[in-house]
Short mmCIF file of C-alpha atoms in Angstrom, two decimals:
data_model
loop_
_atom_site.label_atom_id
_atom_site.label_comp_id
_atom_site.label_asym_id
_atom_site.label_seq_id
_atom_site.Cartn_x
_atom_site.Cartn_y
_atom_site.Cartn_z
CA UNK O 24 260.17 29.10 18.96
CA UNK O 25 258.64 28.56 15.58
CA UNK O 26 256.07 31.03 14.45
CA UNK O 27 253.41 30.97 11.59
CA UNK O 28 251.68 35.03 10.80
CA UNK O 29 250.54 37.41 8.93
CA UNK O 30 247.32 39.64 9.62
CA UNK O 31 244.39 37.39 9.40
CA UNK O 32 240.98 38.31 10.29
CA UNK O 33 238.85 37.79 14.23
CA UNK O 34 236.06 34.63 13.83
CA UNK O 35 235.17 33.28 17.06
CA UNK O 36 237.51 35.23 18.39
CA UNK O 37 240.93 34.72 17.02
CA UNK O 38 242.03 34.09 13.69
CA UNK O 39 242.60 31.61 12.21
CA UNK O 40 240.06 29.09 14.87
CA UNK O 41 239.68 25.85 12.82
CA UNK O 42 243.46 25.79 11.46
CA UNK O 43 242.09 26.25 7.47
CA UNK O 44 244.66 29.43 6.48
CA UNK O 45 247.86 26.89 6.18
CA UNK O 46 250.71 27.63 4.90
CA UNK O 47 252.61 24.18 3.26
CA UNK O 48 251.63 21.88 6.57
CA UNK O 49 251.93 25.29 9.24
CA UNK O 50 249.29 26.20 10.14
CA UNK O 51 249.02 30.47 9.52
CA UNK O 52 248.39 33.30 12.94
CA UNK O 53 250.00 30.34 15.38
CA UNK O 54 253.65 30.05 16.85
CA UNK O 55 254.85 26.68 18.59
CA UNK O 56 256.96 25.99 21.41
CA UNK O 57 258.72 23.67 23.07
CA UNK O 58 261.27 23.84 26.27
CA UNK O 59 262.97 20.88 23.88
CA UNK O 60 264.98 21.28 21.40
CA UNK O 61 263.76 18.98 18.52
CA UNK O 62 260.54 16.74 21.38
CA UNK O 63 257.58 18.10 18.73
CA UNK O 64 255.94 19.84 15.39
CA UNK O 65 252.64 21.39 15.27
CA UNK O 66 251.16 20.70 12.16
CA UNK O 67 248.59 20.63 9.87
CA UNK O 68 246.69 17.45 9.15
CA UNK O 69 244.18 16.74 7.06
CA UNK O 70 242.17 14.75 9.91
CA UNK O 71 240.33 17.62 11.19
CA UNK O 72 236.67 17.11 13.31
CA UNK O 73 235.11 19.74 10.87
CA UNK O 74 236.42 22.15 7.70
CA UNK O 75 239.32 21.33 6.32
CA UNK O 76 242.58 20.97 8.23
CA UNK O 77 243.48 20.11 11.87
CA UNK O 78 245.49 20.59 13.99
CA UNK O 79 248.34 17.81 15.27
CA UNK O 80 250.67 18.35 17.71
CA UNK O 81 253.65 15.61 18.68
CA UNK O 82 255.89 15.38 21.33
CA UNK O 83 258.02 12.58 22.62
CA UNK O 84 259.91 14.63 25.68
CA UNK O 85 259.52 15.25 28.86
CA UNK O 86 258.82 18.95 29.36
CA UNK O 87 256.24 21.18 28.78
CA UNK O 88 254.80 22.63 24.52
CA UNK O 89 252.21 24.85 24.45
CA UNK O 90 251.02 26.01 20.81
CA UNK O 91 249.71 29.81 20.40
CA UNK O 92 246.84 32.27 18.58
CA UNK O 93 248.66 35.16 17.07
CA UNK O 94 245.93 37.01 17.81
CA UNK O 95 244.89 39.60 20.59
CA UNK O 96 241.39 39.91 21.39
CA UNK O 97 240.94 42.93 23.79
CA UNK O 98 238.82 42.38 26.71
CA UNK O 99 237.92 44.79 30.00
CA UNK O 100 238.09 43.94 34.12
CA UNK O 101 235.10 42.06 35.03
CA UNK O 102 233.99 40.20 31.73
CA UNK O 103 233.18 36.66 31.73
CA UNK O 104 234.34 34.48 28.17
CA UNK O 105 233.31 30.46 27.06
CA UNK O 106 236.97 29.10 25.86
CA UNK O 107 236.27 25.92 23.98
CA UNK O 108 238.07 23.67 21.65
CA UNK O 109 238.19 20.37 20.60
CA UNK O 110 240.24 17.61 20.76
CA UNK O 111 241.50 14.50 20.02
CA UNK O 112 244.14 12.01 21.84
CA UNK O 113 246.46 9.31 21.79
CA UNK O 114 248.22 8.93 24.80
CA UNK O 115 248.57 12.36 25.96
CA UNK O 116 250.43 12.81 29.59
CA UNK O 117 248.04 16.01 29.11
CA UNK O 118 246.65 18.62 27.48
CA UNK O 119 244.71 22.09 27.42
CA UNK O 120 243.58 24.76 26.40
CA UNK O 121 244.08 27.84 28.82
CA UNK O 122 243.00 31.99 28.03
CA UNK O 123 246.72 34.17 28.43
CA UNK O 124 245.78 37.08 30.20
CA UNK O 125 248.29 40.32 28.56
CA UNK O 126 248.33 44.69 29.44
CA UNK O 127 249.31 46.51 26.74
CA UNK O 128 250.21 43.36 24.62
CA UNK O 129 252.20 41.78 26.96
CA UNK O 130 251.13 38.77 29.24
CA UNK O 131 250.91 38.61 33.05
CA UNK O 132 249.06 35.88 34.11
CA UNK O 133 249.32 32.28 31.51
CA UNK O 134 245.37 32.10 32.38
CA UNK O 135 242.70 33.58 33.45
CA UNK O 136 240.52 30.33 32.41
CA UNK O 137 240.22 27.17 30.76
CA UNK O 138 240.21 23.03 30.26
CA UNK O 139 241.83 20.33 29.99
CA UNK O 140 241.76 16.27 28.92
CA UNK O 141 244.69 13.51 28.74
CA UNK O 142 245.32 10.20 27.68
CA UNK O 143 243.26 8.10 25.13
CA UNK O 144 240.10 9.45 23.02
CA UNK O 145 237.92 10.26 20.36
CA UNK O 146 237.04 14.10 19.47
CA UNK O 147 235.20 15.78 23.31
CA UNK O 148 234.93 18.62 24.02
CA UNK O 149 236.42 20.61 25.96
CA UNK O 150 235.37 23.52 27.78
CA UNK O 151 236.33 26.72 30.36
CA UNK O 152 234.74 29.61 31.97
CA UNK O 153 237.63 33.22 31.34
CA UNK O 154 237.07 35.45 33.73
CA UNK O 155 238.58 38.73 33.01
CA UNK O 156 240.58 40.08 36.05
CA UNK O 157 242.58 44.11 36.71
CA UNK O 158 245.75 45.28 34.84
CA UNK O 159 244.35 42.61 32.10
CA UNK O 160 243.54 44.00 28.41
CA UNK O 161 243.92 41.86 26.50
CA UNK O 162 244.00 37.96 26.09
CA UNK O 163 244.85 34.99 23.30
CA UNK O 164 244.50 30.91 23.48
CA UNK O 165 246.89 28.82 23.45
CA UNK O 166 247.15 25.41 23.88
CA UNK O 167 249.61 23.79 26.80
CA UNK O 168 250.42 20.63 28.01
CA UNK O 169 253.73 18.65 28.70
CA UNK O 170 255.04 15.11 28.03
CA UNK O 171 254.53 12.79 25.29
CA UNK O 172 251.83 14.24 23.52
CA UNK O 173 249.94 13.10 19.85
CA UNK O 174 246.83 15.39 19.77
CA UNK O 175 244.70 17.06 17.82
CA UNK O 176 243.13 20.71 17.70
CA UNK O 177 240.35 22.06 16.37
CA UNK O 178 237.56 24.41 16.16
CA UNK O 179 238.94 26.78 19.11
CA UNK O 180 237.16 29.56 19.88
CA UNK O 181 236.79 32.15 23.11
CA UNK O 182 233.40 34.18 23.32
CA UNK O 183 231.79 35.76 25.40
CA UNK O 184 229.52 34.01 27.91
CA UNK O 185 228.52 34.58 31.73
CA UNK O 186 229.53 31.30 34.29
CA UNK O 187 227.73 29.32 35.10
CA UNK O 188 228.66 27.12 37.91
CA UNK O 189 227.56 22.97 37.85
CA UNK O 190 224.35 22.39 39.97
CA UNK O 191 225.22 19.72 42.41
CA UNK O 192 222.52 18.09 44.88
CA UNK O 193 222.57 19.39 48.02
CA UNK O 194 224.30 17.40 50.92
CA UNK O 195 223.93 16.77 54.09
CA UNK O 196 225.71 15.78 57.12
CA UNK O 197 229.44 15.48 56.54
CA UNK O 198 231.39 14.50 54.32
CA UNK O 199 233.13 11.27 55.23
CA UNK O 200 236.66 11.94 53.42
CA UNK O 201 238.62 14.77 52.43
CA UNK O 202 237.10 15.98 48.90
CA UNK O 203 240.43 16.27 46.98
CA UNK O 204 239.75 18.49 43.39
CA UNK O 205 241.98 16.80 40.25
CA UNK O 206 243.59 19.50 39.98
CA UNK O 207 247.41 19.44 38.43
CA UNK O 208 251.59 20.87 39.02
CA UNK O 209 250.89 24.75 37.02
CA UNK O 210 252.73 28.19 37.33
CA UNK O 211 250.51 30.92 39.34
CA UNK O 212 250.82 34.43 38.35
CA UNK O 213 248.83 37.65 39.47
CA UNK O 214 248.98 41.15 38.80
CA UNK O 215 250.32 43.10 41.53
CA UNK O 216 250.45 46.90 42.01
CA UNK O 217 254.64 45.27 42.42
CA UNK O 218 254.72 43.46 39.85
CA UNK O 219 253.70 40.39 38.44
CA UNK O 220 253.57 37.42 41.26
CA UNK O 221 254.85 33.77 41.00
CA UNK O 222 253.91 31.25 42.76
CA UNK O 223 254.14 26.95 41.94
CA UNK O 224 250.83 24.83 42.54
CA UNK O 225 251.78 22.08 45.07
CA UNK O 226 250.24 19.29 45.26
CA UNK O 227 248.71 16.91 48.78
CA UNK O 228 251.38 14.18 48.18
CA UNK O 229 254.10 17.57 48.56
CA UNK O 230 256.20 16.84 51.82
CA UNK O 231 257.04 19.95 53.86
CA UNK O 232 259.87 20.35 52.45
CA UNK O 233 259.41 20.21 48.88
CA UNK O 234 261.12 23.24 46.39
CA UNK O 235 261.26 23.99 43.55
CA UNK O 236 263.24 26.73 41.29
CA UNK O 237 261.35 28.68 39.14
CA UNK O 238 263.08 30.36 35.83
CA UNK O 239 262.07 32.62 34.02
CA UNK O 240 262.31 33.83 29.79
#
């Protein structure tokens, strides 16, 4: 993990949300990690959505990576937040902006909400909601993905906002085919009285005999 940090004022729910504070070519207050050494970088570039800089993530490996904000935002159970980020992608397998839930500074769930994208597209605003569960007293934002990635990130925000569900027209009768949600694989972590329960999301095409090894650092 590469960490570029100093104390920064909180803006839009985090430190250095627009990557305007830079040392050399590194965004201050953010840390870069990839499971495959020498397969990826996160650097500040003068190709922003707004301002002077954006963060560019390049990754040539097949496994996961993340760019995490070092600022923890104090929260209380039951609060609702909206997380937003501008992303510009080229041949990107998958990328998300997630809200990580922590207790006393330590992560207890890697996502209490977020939003994602993939493929190739110009600057796009992604928005998701986060609900703060019991056992979480601070949160931070991180950009996370896997596989081949070439993307720009800018103008991330994490602000209190009531969750609004998309209004859809009333459905009459029965579905003619099963409704399928567009979920990817992900680690699911839930705080319990006995510790953190870890599970792994299955996909509809997984056979009944499928199994996974889940490693914890």
